[in-house]
Amino acid sequence: MKNPAAKTPARTGRVLRTPGGLSVRVDGRTVTVVVLLLVAALAASVVLIGTGDFPIPAGDVLRTLFGAGEPGQEFIVRELRLPRVLVGLLVGASLGLGGALFQAISRNPLGSPDVLGLGQGATAGALIMIVLFSGSAAQVTFGALVGGLVTGFGIYVLAWKRGVHGYRLVLVGIGVSAIVTAVNGYLMTRADIVDASRAVVWMTGSLDGRDWDQVWPLLVLCVLLVPLCLANARGLRMTEMGDDVSYALGVRVERVRMLLLVAAVLLVAAATAAAGPVGFVALTAPQLARRLTRAPGPNLLPSLCMGAALLVTADWLSQRVFGAGRLPVGVVTGVLGGLYLLWLLVTERKAGRI
Amino acid sequence: MSPRPGVTSGLNNQRSNVNRLSAENVTLAYDQRVIAEQLSVEIPDNSFTVIVGPNACGKSTLLRALSRMLKPSAGRVLLDGQVIQSMPAKQVARTLGLLPQSSIAPDGITVGDLVGRGRYPHQGLLRQWSAEDERVVQESMAQTGVAELADRYVDELSGGQRQRVWIAMALAQQTPLLLLDEPTTYLDIQHQIDVLDLCADLHEEQGRTLVAVLHDLNHAARYATHLIALRDGRVIAEGAPKDIVTAELVERVFGMRCQVIDDPETGTPLVVPAARRARDRVGAATEAS
């Protein structure tokens, strides 16, 4: 062990260098995980497009997607099922990335948007639109977006004390979550039966009936925010070592954290607005990704891919087992995520961290 | 980027041009609790400066201000003639390193990876890991004697090894100035001396300017080339240990009677606390007065 250790490079992974002095670090295992997760997410998407009352074989799905399918299948694939699957991929990716950001900022695996009450905040916004204004689908989406952003801002203001600190953020988030849940309960009591059933379906988190109107805003947001988050990942990685060390190393800790927190709130609020509060994806995706890559750091890209793969797979599972349109995807992710949360609590407790 | 002489005038400004790091009339406070007022300190270039004083005298607070972790509510900290808060974060990080009292090693990080993080201020989005980074990391690990641990996980190491790893990380930052906040706390005596010897090497062989906060007055007297004695946020004395450490100073700073003799090993001052009876008499006398 002694001799080779002194000679091997100090870091795991490879470095790509160009003659111009540019260098990029690549961790082999992380790249493999990202590629495999992407493949899994896309494969699940193709299968999901083929699933439904009118099943289409995977080969035909691919042919249709590339513009060589039958006209009859073309309509089903392109207009009905593709947007739904794209919403699923984007929502999963946003939740995975948003969750990874929240957990890295709060330095706590429990510091996910589900626990912090962002989902509940978006729900409150949607409920206000449904119950008080009997709003249209677009108005409900808008309400959810505003609800999520207001809640995120509220948590930030309440948790801010010369900077945002991990435990403070989690504890304040849990408090806010409880308050907003109570407000949601009150709104439900005010609802008539039609609005109430509509609200309940929304609150479970579902991809049913999602079309291109939900795809575009989410896609634009992801195209803007994902590169921004990835570019700041190096600074975020440093904050794992505590504020003092990272600040001493030249990271503008508060700026990085603020920027990424805003990005995370936007991602999660937009995802929730598009599909409802799909539970536990933001909590589980980063942890699962981390266990696969075995790399320290926030693992942003693997978490994003894991979120997308998880959500599409869960949607396929719910359709496959219970039939199309019967069971919202949020129920499946809720059950799986709940089990995972229990396991996480037990192992964290054994490790003496909570 | 150049300092602007002539904008501010006076004695203070001239003094600060002499040394790279100084604090000028700073008031240091956490929220409303004032730790020090009108405190001025010069860190002589190429010195091994040690700050000593009783608990809560403001020594760690002063170090935090010098390393820009704490913004003075009045006065200013100057680095190379510029107000430290106004300088770009990475530029400061290439000049001045800090080893804080408590640092968190990320879960599942290896020694090599952690030391490598010290290169952050020299890196960018498109310059993530140069051959120079690699060389400096290897060198820093060799200097601190942790090269053989490069592939081990930091969580598995003993306290002494871990402290060496953190020092290696600060070294990889390659700063001419290095600030250490109680680097020997929680270490047993052998590892304390280890770490202090390492600091002395960094100072003597590499010509780095070191500033450390130490609890142990005898360690301070033995290793420091420049000593700053603080009490209640004020500098009571500063200078070479040989010139300033006297029984009278120790009593003024720590409120404890003692004898100061020559260290038989190094000839530096050695503080021997007075026996309990002698101290009791003093205590009774001061309480009565």
XYZ file of C-alpha atoms in Angstrom:
643
model
C 0.000 0.000 0.000
C 2.704 2.436 0.945
C 4.804 2.700 -2.179
C 2.157 2.758 -4.898
C 0.073 5.223 -2.910
C 2.818 7.799 -3.051
C 3.007 7.501 -6.807
C -0.633 7.304 -7.826
C -2.287 10.628 -8.610
C -3.813 12.294 -5.600
C -7.265 12.151 -7.131
C -9.459 9.443 -8.372
C -10.651 9.963 -11.882
C -9.132 11.294 -15.025
C -8.057 14.700 -16.115
C -8.477 15.906 -19.662
C -5.942 18.565 -20.567
C -5.538 20.628 -23.706
C -2.278 22.257 -24.830
C -3.839 25.672 -24.173
C -3.743 25.033 -20.425
C -7.379 24.023 -20.081
C -8.127 21.063 -17.901
C -11.344 19.293 -16.949
C -11.685 16.641 -14.291
C -13.702 13.567 -15.123
C -14.589 10.878 -12.622
C -14.956 7.612 -14.521
C -17.543 6.094 -12.223
C -19.692 9.230 -12.236
C -19.668 9.353 -16.050
C -20.710 5.700 -16.213
C -23.539 6.289 -13.739
C -24.775 9.343 -15.651
C -24.729 7.508 -18.992
C -26.495 4.445 -17.585
C -29.159 6.567 -15.887
C -29.764 8.521 -19.087
C -30.124 5.306 -21.038
C -32.489 3.943 -18.379
C -34.588 7.128 -18.411
C -34.853 7.159 -22.208
C -35.589 3.420 -22.407
C -38.315 3.765 -19.775
C -39.700 6.725 -21.747
C -39.970 4.683 -24.938
C -41.684 1.840 -23.086
C -43.987 4.338 -21.369
C -45.008 5.890 -24.679
C -45.909 2.412 -25.880
C -48.012 1.706 -22.774
C -51.732 2.434 -22.566
C -55.142 1.398 -23.844
C -53.624 1.237 -27.316
C -50.245 -0.507 -26.825
C -47.487 0.230 -29.333
C -44.307 -1.906 -29.573
C -41.078 -0.113 -28.680
C -39.753 -0.412 -32.245
C -42.798 1.371 -33.653
C -42.482 4.074 -30.985
C -38.898 4.779 -32.011
C -39.811 4.778 -35.716
C -42.654 7.208 -35.073
C -40.473 9.484 -32.955
C -37.976 9.694 -35.792
C -40.762 10.548 -38.230
C -41.285 7.250 -40.023
C -44.387 5.873 -38.313
C -47.965 5.267 -39.403
C -50.235 8.338 -39.292
C -52.538 6.703 -36.731
C -49.719 5.981 -34.337
C -48.187 9.339 -35.101
C -51.052 11.208 -33.424
C -51.061 9.006 -30.331
C -47.316 9.143 -29.912
C -46.590 12.754 -30.778
C -49.646 14.539 -29.477
C -50.896 12.396 -26.623
C -48.086 10.460 -25.042
C -44.812 12.193 -25.907
C -45.639 15.460 -24.100
C -46.732 13.525 -21.033
C -43.455 11.598 -20.988
C -41.441 14.775 -21.578
C -43.216 16.456 -18.657
C -42.339 13.384 -16.614
C -38.660 13.542 -17.601
C -38.415 17.288 -16.981
C -40.291 17.185 -13.676
C -38.118 14.293 -12.510
C -34.937 16.051 -13.599
C -35.971 19.330 -11.922
C -36.912 17.574 -8.695
C -33.704 15.517 -8.699
C -31.526 18.554 -9.274
C -33.548 20.771 -6.914
C -33.379 18.115 -4.210
C -29.608 17.709 -4.617
C -29.160 21.474 -4.326
C -31.338 21.705 -1.210
C -29.587 18.790 0.462
C -26.157 20.208 -0.312
C -27.095 23.699 0.899
C -28.664 22.416 4.127
C -25.895 19.793 4.466
C -28.597 17.370 5.506
C -30.136 14.440 3.588
C -33.482 15.399 5.107
C -33.222 18.949 3.806
C -35.260 18.179 0.717
C -38.074 20.356 -0.633
C -40.691 17.789 0.474
C -39.639 18.180 4.081
C -39.094 21.936 3.852
C -42.687 22.566 2.767
C -42.122 23.799 -0.781
C -44.526 21.159 -2.106
C -47.112 22.231 0.457
C -46.573 25.862 -0.499
C -47.205 25.126 -4.160
C -50.252 23.095 -3.154
C -51.591 26.065 -1.204
C -51.210 28.252 -4.284
C -53.009 25.693 -6.445
C -55.774 25.176 -3.856
C -56.441 28.888 -3.636
C -56.932 28.938 -7.395
C -59.117 25.820 -7.425
C -61.225 26.461 -4.325
C -61.568 30.241 -4.181
C -61.543 31.086 -7.894
C -62.462 27.790 -9.624
C -59.520 28.630 -11.873
C -58.533 27.089 -15.175
C -55.673 24.620 -15.503
C -53.284 27.416 -16.479
C -54.367 29.514 -13.486
C -53.840 26.547 -11.174
C -50.350 26.075 -12.578
C -49.627 29.754 -12.065
C -51.001 29.615 -8.517
C -48.786 26.635 -7.692
C -45.723 28.382 -9.084
C -46.381 31.530 -7.041
C -47.185 29.461 -3.949
C -43.885 27.580 -4.220
C -41.843 30.736 -4.779
C -43.509 32.631 -1.903
C -42.936 29.684 0.441
C -39.290 29.380 -0.639
C -38.779 33.091 -0.086
C -40.516 32.913 3.296
C -38.319 30.042 4.463
C -35.222 31.900 3.332
C -36.159 35.101 5.157
C -37.061 33.265 8.364
C -33.933 31.100 8.272
C -31.583 33.952 7.455
C -29.340 34.985 10.267
C -26.030 36.275 9.007
C -26.269 33.635 6.290
C -28.314 30.504 5.873
C -27.241 27.528 7.942
C -28.162 23.888 7.515
C -30.118 22.977 10.591
C -31.836 26.346 10.758
C -33.078 25.908 7.225
C -34.411 22.412 7.922
C -36.107 23.351 11.208
C -37.667 26.537 9.842
C -38.768 24.571 6.764
C -40.491 21.942 8.897
C -42.299 24.690 10.825
C -43.412 26.460 7.648
C -44.496 23.131 6.198
C -46.752 22.480 9.205
C -48.364 25.925 8.949
C -48.990 25.649 5.214
C -50.423 22.135 5.622
C -52.931 23.568 8.106
C -53.861 26.302 5.612
C -54.359 23.635 2.947
C -56.629 21.703 5.300
C -58.697 24.834 5.872
C -58.983 25.494 2.127
C -60.237 21.945 1.579
C -63.036 22.431 4.121
C -64.178 25.472 2.146
C -64.331 23.541 -1.134
C -67.482 22.081 -2.703
C -67.365 18.457 -3.809
C -66.324 19.068 -7.431
C -63.487 21.425 -6.528
C -62.432 19.141 -3.680
C -62.067 16.092 -5.899
C -60.154 18.156 -8.443
C -57.893 19.411 -5.651
C -57.261 15.925 -4.316
C -56.175 14.674 -7.737
C -53.868 17.650 -8.136
C -52.404 17.147 -4.657
C -51.381 13.573 -5.368
C -49.180 14.525 -8.259
C -50.116 13.186 -11.658
C -48.969 13.255 -15.265
C -52.429 12.554 -16.689
C -53.488 14.880 -19.465
C -50.208 16.805 -19.568
C -49.535 18.268 -23.007
C -47.120 20.583 -24.786
C -48.371 23.583 -22.764
C -46.645 22.102 -19.714
C -43.548 21.022 -21.613
C -42.345 24.373 -22.970
C -42.111 26.510 -19.811
C -40.415 23.700 -17.933
C -38.008 23.055 -20.792
C -37.028 26.723 -21.039
C -36.468 26.907 -17.296
C -34.290 23.779 -17.329
C -32.252 25.024 -20.285
C -31.527 28.231 -18.353
C -31.025 26.879 -14.857
C -29.278 23.535 -15.321
C -26.074 25.015 -16.829
C -26.106 27.766 -14.197
C -26.319 25.208 -11.392
C -23.655 22.958 -12.886
C -21.310 25.924 -13.332
C -21.646 26.702 -9.623
C -21.284 23.091 -8.519
C -17.578 23.488 -7.736
C -18.276 26.286 -5.280
C -21.123 24.299 -3.741
C -18.834 21.287 -3.326
C -16.450 23.435 -1.320
C -19.159 24.589 1.104
C -19.417 20.995 2.342
C -16.303 21.716 4.391
C -17.993 24.428 6.388
C -18.346 28.143 5.752
C -14.980 29.146 7.180
C -12.873 26.745 5.137
C -14.690 27.395 1.898
C -14.630 31.153 2.410
C -10.923 30.987 3.218
C -10.434 29.158 -0.085
C -12.037 31.990 -1.997
C -15.620 30.749 -2.399
C -18.169 33.545 -2.065
C -20.220 31.247 0.128
C -23.309 33.385 0.632
C -23.526 34.337 -3.042
C -23.210 30.763 -4.298
C -25.730 29.561 -1.749
C -28.235 32.325 -2.473
C -27.980 31.815 -6.239
C -28.407 28.059 -6.017
C -31.206 28.311 -3.464
C -33.170 30.579 -5.811
C -32.489 28.178 -8.702
C -33.594 25.195 -6.598
C -36.806 26.912 -5.501
C -37.605 27.837 -9.116
C -36.970 24.287 -10.338
C -39.053 22.648 -7.639
C -41.881 25.191 -7.870
C -42.052 24.861 -11.652
C -41.990 21.069 -11.484
C -44.736 21.077 -8.860
C -46.783 23.513 -10.906
C -46.564 21.190 -13.896
C -47.302 17.841 -12.248
C -48.476 18.541 -8.729
C -46.426 17.723 -5.647
C -44.925 14.407 -6.749
C -43.606 13.156 -3.433
C -40.161 12.061 -2.430
C -38.361 12.219 -5.789
C -36.384 15.233 -4.595
C -35.571 13.399 -1.373
C -34.522 10.054 -2.803
C -32.906 10.846 -6.166
C -29.787 12.609 -4.767
C -29.247 9.920 -2.130
C -29.590 7.065 -4.609
C -27.312 8.844 -7.098
C -24.736 9.373 -4.387
C -24.763 5.722 -3.462
C -24.166 4.789 -7.088
C -21.339 7.239 -7.816
C -19.768 6.871 -4.355
C -18.348 10.351 -4.930
C -18.364 13.114 -2.325
C -19.929 16.391 -3.344
C -23.442 17.350 -4.379
C -23.546 14.984 -7.408
C -25.825 17.377 -9.290
C -25.820 15.769 -12.732
C -26.264 12.183 -11.479
C -29.131 13.367 -9.235
C -30.810 15.074 -12.179
C -30.604 11.905 -14.295
C -31.738 9.771 -11.374
C -34.780 11.995 -10.824
C -35.808 11.726 -14.468
C -35.323 7.950 -14.543
C -37.187 7.480 -11.240
C -40.224 9.504 -12.215
C -40.694 7.949 -15.643
C -40.214 4.462 -14.229
C -42.702 5.166 -11.438
C -45.236 6.435 -13.986
C -44.776 3.314 -16.091
C -45.183 1.161 -12.982
C -48.404 2.894 -11.993
C -49.876 2.444 -15.495
C -48.639 -1.095 -15.927
C -49.870 -2.407 -12.591
C -53.060 -0.411 -12.130
C -54.014 0.565 -15.677
C -53.863 3.877 -17.480
C -55.291 6.866 -15.627
C -56.183 4.877 -12.513
C -53.324 5.678 -10.193
C -51.445 9.002 -10.167
C -47.674 8.679 -10.249
C -47.389 10.567 -6.957
C -48.866 7.568 -5.132
C -46.128 5.279 -6.432
C -43.285 7.684 -5.671
C -44.895 8.342 -2.266
C -44.910 4.662 -1.327
C -41.391 4.005 -2.629
C -40.034 7.239 -1.163
C -41.713 6.653 2.187
C -40.037 3.266 2.477
C -36.745 4.842 1.529
C -37.197 7.628 4.100
C -37.765 5.051 6.835
C -34.639 3.202 5.823
C -32.673 6.453 5.728
C -33.870 7.455 9.196
C -32.882 4.067 10.595
C -29.394 4.088 9.050
C -28.769 7.732 9.957
C -29.807 6.928 13.501
C -27.472 3.950 13.643
C -24.649 6.121 12.340
C -25.415 8.531 15.177
C -26.140 11.488 12.916
C -29.678 12.169 14.187
C -5.774 47.364 -8.367
C -2.898 49.331 -6.903
C -3.238 50.811 -3.440
C -3.935 54.488 -3.571
C -1.433 56.387 -1.493
C -2.466 59.920 -0.802
C -6.174 59.158 -0.582
C -5.791 58.582 3.108
C -2.937 60.171 4.915
C -1.402 59.890 8.322
C 0.815 57.687 10.352
C -1.399 54.605 10.179
C -1.293 54.478 6.439
C 2.474 54.700 6.324
C 2.774 51.942 8.878
C 0.561 49.601 6.927
C 2.725 49.869 3.853
C 5.548 48.256 5.773
C 3.925 44.888 6.387
C 1.580 42.871 4.229
C -1.083 42.235 6.865
C -2.332 44.584 9.546
C -5.417 45.649 11.441
C -5.987 49.358 11.947
C -8.136 50.604 14.818
C -10.628 47.811 14.355
C -13.731 47.344 16.466
C -14.705 43.694 16.542
C -18.158 42.618 17.614
C -20.601 39.737 17.250
C -24.017 41.349 16.881
C -24.043 43.726 19.855
C -21.319 42.043 21.900
C -18.131 44.059 21.473
C -14.975 41.957 21.776
C -12.364 44.600 21.010
C -12.318 48.313 20.291
C -9.699 50.436 18.560
C -7.387 47.465 18.220
C -4.340 47.828 15.985
C -2.035 44.948 15.147
C 0.823 44.560 12.691
C 1.904 41.138 11.500
C 5.634 41.451 10.728
C 6.506 39.923 7.359
C 8.297 36.575 7.503
C 7.527 36.189 11.184
C 5.972 33.310 13.083
C 3.543 35.409 15.053
C 1.644 33.823 17.910
C -1.324 35.455 19.604
C -1.796 34.501 23.256
C -4.139 35.542 26.026
C -6.722 34.184 28.457
C -10.015 32.667 27.277
C -12.375 35.203 25.724
C -9.644 37.821 25.325
C -10.480 38.110 21.640
C -7.546 36.221 20.148
C -9.592 33.991 17.875
C -11.806 36.941 17.012
C -8.750 38.932 15.976
C -7.602 36.046 13.794
C -11.049 35.860 12.214
C -10.864 39.564 11.423
C -7.373 39.232 9.941
C -8.627 36.418 7.723
C -11.764 38.436 6.723
C -14.107 35.881 8.305
C -15.372 38.698 10.503
C -15.944 42.181 9.157
C -14.815 44.858 11.617
C -17.677 47.167 12.598
C -15.152 50.019 12.537
C -11.574 50.335 11.329
C -10.066 48.181 8.634
C -7.897 45.180 7.951
C -5.304 45.779 5.262
C -3.686 43.166 3.053
C -0.968 44.473 0.758
C -2.247 47.987 1.315
C -5.845 47.247 0.347
C -8.901 46.852 2.526
C -9.282 43.087 2.663
C -13.080 43.071 2.253
C -12.839 45.013 -0.988
C -10.534 42.501 -2.669
C -11.750 39.670 -4.938
C -12.310 36.510 -2.874
C -10.008 34.315 -4.908
C -7.219 36.874 -4.948
C -7.244 36.984 -1.139
C -7.337 33.192 -1.071
C -4.157 33.063 -3.134
C -2.376 35.337 -0.654
C -3.746 34.396 2.721
C -4.693 30.935 3.963
C -6.662 30.045 7.072
C -6.932 26.871 9.071
C -10.058 27.372 11.218
C -10.608 25.745 14.575
C -13.306 23.400 13.362
C -13.507 22.012 9.873
C -15.839 19.406 8.489
C -14.467 16.683 6.247
C -17.144 15.763 3.683
C -18.479 12.200 3.935
C -16.427 9.643 2.059
C -13.636 11.981 0.970
C -10.085 10.701 0.569
C -7.005 12.476 1.880
C -5.742 13.271 -1.622
C -9.098 14.682 -2.644
C -9.354 16.883 0.452
C -5.838 18.253 0.043
C -6.652 18.850 -3.625
C -9.500 21.151 -2.605
C -6.893 23.569 -1.341
C -6.163 24.328 -4.994
C -9.576 25.927 -5.504
C -8.390 29.565 -5.629
C -5.970 28.640 -8.420
C -8.626 26.910 -10.498
C -11.483 27.880 -12.749
C -14.362 26.331 -14.629
C -12.113 25.450 -17.560
C -8.955 25.005 -15.565
C -10.016 22.382 -13.089
C -6.909 20.327 -12.486
C -3.576 21.323 -14.007
C -0.290 19.445 -13.788
C 0.819 22.207 -11.413
C -2.132 21.426 -9.110
C -1.086 17.793 -9.054
C 2.525 18.647 -8.245
C 1.649 21.075 -5.440
C -0.755 18.588 -3.847
C 1.897 15.861 -3.867
C 4.409 18.274 -2.399
C 2.053 19.476 0.334
C 1.258 15.919 1.337
C 4.937 14.999 1.405
C 5.786 18.022 3.583
C 3.157 17.163 6.152
C 3.942 13.450 6.033
C 0.545 12.338 4.784
C 1.558 11.255 1.254
C 1.191 7.627 2.236
C -2.370 8.249 3.369
C -3.418 9.762 0.012
C -5.979 7.057 -0.780
C -7.313 6.636 2.743
C -10.618 8.100 3.857
C -10.303 11.106 6.131
C -12.902 9.682 8.584
C -10.566 6.744 9.288
C -7.630 8.846 10.456
C -6.518 9.691 13.976
C -6.810 13.253 15.265
C -3.132 13.992 14.687
C -3.184 12.659 11.145
C -6.346 14.559 10.375
C -4.849 17.844 11.535
C -1.857 17.204 9.278
C -4.204 16.619 6.360
C -5.960 19.929 6.991
C -2.608 21.688 7.203
C -1.626 20.006 3.922
C -4.803 21.408 2.385
C -3.933 24.898 3.586
C -0.389 24.440 2.199
C -1.722 23.381 -1.196
C -3.324 26.811 -1.309
C 0.260 28.123 -1.658
C -0.241 31.339 0.244
C 2.669 33.426 1.527
C 0.570 34.137 4.633
C -0.955 31.336 6.680
C -3.263 31.828 9.674
C -3.917 28.986 12.108
C -6.593 29.051 14.797
C -5.489 26.838 17.701
C -3.908 24.178 15.482
C -2.891 22.045 18.479
C -6.234 21.803 20.257
C -7.473 18.252 20.910
C -4.050 16.769 20.122
C -1.891 14.911 22.620
C 1.482 16.398 23.538
C 3.527 14.497 20.964
C 1.233 15.544 18.118
C 1.119 19.111 19.402
C 4.897 19.320 19.122
C 4.718 17.607 15.727
C 2.362 20.239 14.383
C 4.377 23.104 15.871
C 7.622 21.723 14.423
C 5.898 21.557 11.065
C 4.831 25.192 11.433
C 8.384 26.186 12.340
C 9.654 24.398 9.217
C 7.145 26.215 7.032
C 8.296 29.467 8.527
C 12.045 28.857 8.457
C 12.495 26.838 5.278
C 9.802 28.303 3.062
C 9.778 31.824 4.397
C 6.036 31.854 4.912
C 4.517 34.310 7.354
C 2.591 32.374 9.988
C 0.054 33.681 12.460
C -1.244 31.236 15.045
C -3.485 31.412 18.064
C -2.128 29.121 20.777
C -3.394 28.291 24.238
C -0.112 27.076 25.644
C 2.078 30.006 26.627
C 5.212 27.848 26.723
C 4.649 26.563 23.216
C 4.115 30.135 22.115
C 7.320 31.312 23.786
C 9.307 28.474 22.281
C 8.123 28.685 18.676
C 7.078 32.279 18.065
C 9.411 34.881 16.635
C 6.839 37.530 17.450
C 4.381 37.340 20.306
C 1.186 39.345 20.748
C -0.320 39.210 24.236
C -3.994 40.170 24.402
C -6.291 40.828 27.291
C -9.869 42.123 27.098
C -9.414 42.984 23.446
C -6.298 45.065 23.978
C -2.669 44.400 23.149
C -0.781 44.283 26.445
C 2.611 43.583 24.917
C 4.150 42.526 21.638
C 7.630 41.581 20.549
C 10.082 38.705 20.601
C 9.224 36.261 23.411
C 12.667 36.738 24.956
C 12.085 40.476 25.262
C 8.554 40.536 26.573
C 7.752 37.357 28.521
C 8.283 38.210 32.178
C 6.542 37.161 35.368
C 4.988 40.590 35.514
C 3.543 40.314 31.984
C 2.071 36.867 32.665
C 0.411 38.213 35.772
C -0.992 41.188 33.900
C -2.284 39.108 31.026
C -3.411 35.901 32.722
C -3.761 37.105 36.312
C -1.523 34.313 37.515
C 1.687 34.427 39.523
C 4.576 32.524 38.078
C 8.306 32.321 37.617
C 9.892 32.738 34.229
C 13.043 30.687 33.726
C 15.131 29.768 30.705
C 13.889 26.780 28.767
C 16.712 24.239 29.249
C 16.249 23.024 25.654
C 16.019 26.248 23.700
C 16.882 29.103 26.035
C 13.490 30.711 25.382
C 11.378 31.872 28.335
C 9.612 29.099 30.221
C 6.651 29.951 32.404
C 6.341 27.969 35.600
C 3.069 28.695 37.435
C 3.452 29.448 41.122
C 2.486 26.713 43.552
C -1.106 26.684 44.720
C -0.413 28.216 48.109
C 1.370 31.188 46.624
C -1.455 31.705 44.163
C -4.099 31.419 46.875
C -2.441 34.188 48.803
C -2.570 36.421 45.741
C -6.184 35.497 45.072
C -7.202 36.318 48.645
C -5.325 39.596 48.501
C -6.932 40.743 45.235
C -10.405 39.746 46.361
C -9.973 41.668 49.597
C -8.865 44.824 47.849
